[in-house]
Short mmCIF file of C-alpha atoms in Angstrom, two decimals:
data_model
loop_
_atom_site.label_atom_id
_atom_site.label_comp_id
_atom_site.label_asym_id
_atom_site.label_seq_id
_atom_site.Cartn_x
_atom_site.Cartn_y
_atom_site.Cartn_z
CA GLY A 1 -8.45 5.32 -13.62
CA ALA A 2 -8.76 7.19 -10.36
CA VAL A 3 -6.08 9.78 -9.62
CA VAL A 4 -4.78 10.72 -6.22
CA SER A 5 -2.31 13.54 -5.75
CA GLN A 6 -0.08 14.42 -2.85
CA HIS A 7 1.63 17.64 -1.99
CA PRO A 8 4.44 18.24 -1.44
CA SER A 9 6.31 15.42 -3.14
CA TRP A 10 9.30 15.99 -0.90
CA VAL A 11 10.09 18.20 2.02
CA ILE A 12 13.06 18.88 4.23
CA CYS A 13 12.41 20.45 7.59
CA LYS A 14 14.24 21.14 10.80
CA SER A 15 13.69 19.13 13.93
CA GLY A 16 10.86 20.54 16.02
CA THR A 17 8.87 22.03 13.18
CA SER A 18 5.56 20.77 11.82
CA VAL A 19 4.88 19.59 8.30
CA LYS A 20 1.52 19.28 6.58
CA ILE A 21 0.98 16.81 3.73
CA GLU A 22 -2.09 17.00 1.52
CA CYS A 23 -3.79 14.10 -0.20
CA ARG A 24 -6.41 14.80 -2.86
CA SER A 25 -8.63 12.57 -4.91
CA LEU A 26 -8.85 14.37 -8.24
CA ASP A 27 -11.63 12.63 -10.11
CA PHE A 28 -13.66 10.81 -7.52
CA GLN A 29 -15.02 11.32 -4.07
CA ALA A 30 -13.15 9.44 -1.40
CA THR A 31 -15.14 8.59 1.67
CA THR A 32 -12.09 6.90 3.12
CA MET A 33 -8.43 7.78 2.85
CA PHE A 34 -5.50 5.93 4.33
CA TRP A 35 -2.14 7.16 5.45
CA TYR A 36 0.90 4.90 5.27
CA ARG A 37 4.53 5.21 6.15
CA GLN A 38 7.29 3.29 4.47
CA PHE A 39 10.86 3.10 5.67
CA PRO A 40 13.60 2.08 3.22
CA LYS A 41 13.35 -1.55 2.10
CA GLN A 42 10.30 -2.14 4.26
CA SER A 43 6.66 -2.56 3.41
CA LEU A 44 3.95 0.02 3.83
CA MET A 45 2.69 0.36 7.37
CA LEU A 46 -0.81 1.69 7.82
CA MET A 47 -0.80 4.65 10.18
CA ALA A 48 -4.43 5.65 10.20
CA THR A 49 -7.73 5.51 8.42
CA SER A 50 -9.31 8.84 7.67
CA ASN A 51 -13.07 9.03 7.23
CA GLU A 52 -14.71 12.13 5.86
CA GLY A 53 -16.48 14.09 8.56
CA SER A 54 -15.32 11.97 11.48
CA LYS A 55 -12.23 11.34 13.52
CA ALA A 56 -9.43 9.27 12.12
CA THR A 57 -8.78 5.78 13.38
CA TYR A 58 -5.16 5.29 14.31
CA GLU A 59 -3.26 2.04 14.25
CA GLN A 60 -1.67 0.74 17.40
CA GLY A 61 1.56 2.51 18.19
CA VAL A 62 0.80 5.61 16.12
CA GLU A 63 0.53 8.75 18.22
CA LYS A 64 -2.59 10.63 17.24
CA ASP A 65 -1.35 13.84 18.82
CA LYS A 66 1.80 13.71 16.76
CA PHE A 67 0.23 12.74 13.45
CA LEU A 68 -2.83 14.93 13.06
CA ILE A 69 -5.26 13.89 10.37
CA ASN A 70 -8.06 15.99 8.98
CA HIS A 71 -10.51 14.80 6.34
CA ALA A 72 -12.70 17.82 5.89
CA SER A 73 -14.06 17.04 2.47
CA LEU A 74 -14.60 14.09 0.17
CA THR A 75 -11.56 15.02 -1.87
CA LEU A 76 -9.00 16.16 0.68
CA SER A 77 -7.25 14.66 3.66
CA THR A 78 -4.26 16.19 5.40
CA LEU A 79 -1.60 14.66 7.61
CA THR A 80 0.35 17.00 9.87
CA VAL A 81 3.52 15.71 11.45
CA THR A 82 3.91 17.85 14.54
CA SER A 83 7.25 18.54 16.21
CA ALA A 84 9.03 16.41 13.66
CA HIS A 85 12.18 14.55 14.62
CA PRO A 86 14.78 12.81 12.47
CA GLU A 87 13.19 9.42 13.19
CA ASP A 88 10.03 10.70 11.46
CA SER A 89 11.96 10.87 8.20
CA SER A 90 10.18 8.48 5.90
CA PHE A 91 8.10 8.08 2.77
CA TYR A 92 4.48 8.97 3.54
CA ILE A 93 1.87 7.68 1.13
CA CYS A 94 -1.84 8.24 1.10
CA SER A 95 -4.45 6.21 -0.66
CA ALA A 96 -8.11 6.71 -1.30
CA GLY A 97 -11.08 4.46 -1.82
CA SER A 98 -14.59 5.24 -2.91
CA GLY A 99 -16.05 2.85 -0.41
CA GLU A 100 -17.81 0.78 -3.05
CA VAL A 101 -15.03 -1.25 -4.52
CA TYR A 102 -12.34 -1.93 -2.03
CA GLU A 103 -9.45 -1.03 -4.24
CA GLN A 104 -7.14 1.70 -3.18
CA TYR A 105 -5.57 4.31 -5.38
CA PHE A 106 -2.28 5.59 -4.11
CA GLY A 107 -0.84 9.04 -4.20
CA PRO A 108 2.74 9.46 -5.43
CA GLY A 109 4.03 9.79 -1.89
CA THR A 110 5.82 12.48 0.08
CA ARG A 111 9.41 12.02 1.09
CA LEU A 112 10.02 13.74 4.42
CA THR A 113 13.51 14.40 5.69
CA VAL A 114 13.90 15.91 9.13
CA THR A 115 17.32 17.35 9.87
CA ARG B 1 2.33 -15.06 12.96
CA LYS B 2 1.98 -12.15 10.56
CA GLU B 3 -1.46 -11.44 9.20
CA VAL B 4 -0.14 -11.50 5.65
CA GLU B 5 3.05 -13.31 4.71
CA GLN B 6 4.86 -13.41 1.41
CA ASP B 7 7.74 -15.28 -0.11
CA PRO B 8 10.77 -13.36 1.09
CA GLY B 9 12.55 -13.19 -2.23
CA PRO B 10 14.47 -11.77 -3.89
CA PHE B 11 13.74 -13.72 -7.03
CA ASN B 12 16.33 -13.35 -9.77
CA VAL B 13 15.20 -14.98 -13.00
CA PRO B 14 16.15 -14.71 -16.68
CA GLU B 15 14.00 -12.86 -19.15
CA GLY B 16 11.30 -15.12 -20.57
CA ALA B 17 11.07 -17.28 -17.46
CA THR B 18 7.91 -18.02 -15.56
CA VAL B 19 7.87 -17.01 -11.92
CA ALA B 20 5.30 -17.51 -9.17
CA PHE B 21 4.77 -15.83 -5.83
CA ASN B 22 2.64 -17.01 -2.96
CA CYS B 23 1.04 -15.10 -0.15
CA THR B 24 -0.71 -16.52 2.91
CA TYR B 25 -3.19 -14.73 5.13
CA SER B 26 -4.33 -15.53 8.63
CA ASN B 27 -7.89 -14.21 8.81
CA SER B 28 -10.32 -16.60 7.20
CA ALA B 29 -12.92 -13.84 7.04
CA SER B 30 -10.83 -11.85 4.60
CA GLN B 31 -12.93 -10.59 1.74
CA SER B 32 -10.79 -8.99 -0.90
CA PHE B 33 -7.37 -9.70 -2.25
CA PHE B 34 -5.06 -7.75 -4.49
CA TRP B 35 -1.61 -7.75 -5.98
CA TYR B 36 0.18 -4.42 -6.18
CA ARG B 37 3.44 -3.59 -7.84
CA GLN B 38 5.88 -1.10 -6.39
CA ASP B 39 8.88 0.24 -8.21
CA CYS B 40 11.82 1.60 -6.26
CA ARG B 41 10.96 4.87 -4.49
CA LYS B 42 7.54 4.99 -6.08
CA GLU B 43 4.03 4.45 -4.83
CA PRO B 44 2.34 1.04 -5.16
CA LYS B 45 0.17 0.55 -8.20
CA LEU B 46 -2.66 -1.92 -8.45
CA LEU B 47 -1.65 -4.84 -10.63
CA MET B 48 -4.78 -6.92 -10.32
CA SER B 49 -7.56 -7.94 -8.01
CA VAL B 50 -7.83 -11.59 -7.12
CA TYR B 51 -11.20 -13.22 -7.54
CA SER B 52 -12.40 -16.53 -6.17
CA SER B 53 -12.46 -18.10 -9.58
CA GLY B 54 -8.98 -16.88 -10.42
CA ASN B 55 -8.28 -14.29 -13.04
CA GLU B 56 -5.84 -13.64 -15.82
CA ASP B 57 -4.60 -10.43 -17.35
CA GLY B 58 -2.19 -11.00 -20.19
CA ARG B 59 0.94 -12.63 -18.81
CA PHE B 60 -0.31 -12.37 -15.22
CA THR B 61 -2.51 -14.93 -13.49
CA ALA B 62 -3.80 -14.59 -9.96
CA GLN B 63 -5.43 -17.35 -7.97
CA LEU B 64 -7.13 -17.59 -4.61
CA ASN B 65 -7.34 -20.66 -2.44
CA ARG B 66 -9.68 -19.93 0.45
CA ALA B 67 -9.36 -23.38 1.99
CA SER B 68 -5.61 -23.01 2.38
CA GLN B 69 -5.78 -19.24 2.80
CA TYR B 70 -3.32 -18.23 0.17
CA ILE B 71 -3.19 -16.29 -3.05
CA SER B 72 -0.70 -16.61 -5.82
CA LEU B 73 0.63 -14.57 -8.71
CA LEU B 74 2.09 -16.18 -11.81
CA ILE B 75 4.06 -14.17 -14.34
CA ARG B 76 4.71 -15.84 -17.68
CA ASP B 77 7.28 -14.81 -20.28
CA SER B 78 8.80 -12.32 -17.86
CA LYS B 79 10.13 -9.03 -19.19
CA LEU B 80 12.87 -6.80 -17.88
CA SER B 81 10.19 -4.27 -17.02
CA ASP B 82 8.60 -6.74 -14.61
CA SER B 83 11.44 -6.10 -12.17
CA ALA B 84 9.77 -4.60 -9.10
CA THR B 85 8.50 -5.45 -5.66
CA TYR B 86 5.16 -7.24 -5.64
CA LEU B 87 2.90 -6.62 -2.68
CA CYS B 88 0.14 -8.92 -1.56
CA VAL B 89 -2.77 -6.97 -0.08
CA VAL B 90 -5.64 -8.41 1.90
CA ASN B 91 -8.77 -6.68 3.09
CA MET B 92 -9.52 -8.30 6.42
CA GLU B 93 -12.92 -8.10 8.03
CA TYR B 94 -13.12 -7.69 11.78
CA SER B 95 -16.16 -7.32 14.00
CA SER B 96 -16.37 -3.56 13.76
CA ALA B 97 -14.39 -2.61 10.70
CA SER B 98 -12.32 -3.83 7.85
CA LYS B 99 -8.62 -3.37 7.56
CA ILE B 100 -6.18 -3.38 4.69
CA ILE B 101 -3.03 -5.34 5.38
CA PHE B 102 0.04 -5.26 3.15
CA GLY B 103 2.50 -8.07 2.87
CA SER B 104 6.16 -7.20 3.17
CA GLY B 105 6.62 -7.62 -0.56
CA THR B 106 8.59 -9.92 -2.81
CA ARG B 107 11.39 -8.45 -4.86
CA LEU B 108 11.68 -9.66 -8.41
CA SER B 109 14.65 -8.99 -10.62
CA ILE B 110 14.61 -10.03 -14.27
CA ARG B 111 18.02 -10.39 -15.88
CA PRO B 112 18.70 -10.21 -19.64
#
């Protein structure tokens, strides 16, 4: 099956710093990648849809200047949490689809803790 | 009304029992439906797609009812390893794009 990796798997950073999370599709080309956030005991909330070569589409309530998304190639999308604050602490998960079959393959997630 | 709603759970059933979850969706133009499984502190993993004619994979059966706008998941002969949160996922079609919506999940706990 398709494999999606994320790096780092967990990160602790100080308030005010920026953190970059990478999402890679290892054995297929992903025209579309999705970024989700999940708080404890809650479901995944879609943050944005990342399309290769174009700007990301952000969901309502998600600040695009705070959560910078870059999808420069068909196998890599990055999410940068800028000026992170403790309330940004969460589990960030990416997923990727090939665009043909609308099934998503999830990365293992990145646990971000902002102190 | 939420776009995708699931049984709240948690479901606590004995090993070997049969358990069923339902999920309703609001957009009648929805095209694709899936059940995902998520273990604690892990990423969701695709359990099965849901096709119009219904589909079965071992102990798992998924069904779609477009008229009533719901999908279901049936687990027979449940195992301890089935304990997880089950997420209903719907691909909704809008005028300019499609959108993946996750249900809030149903927690299942299988007891010995």
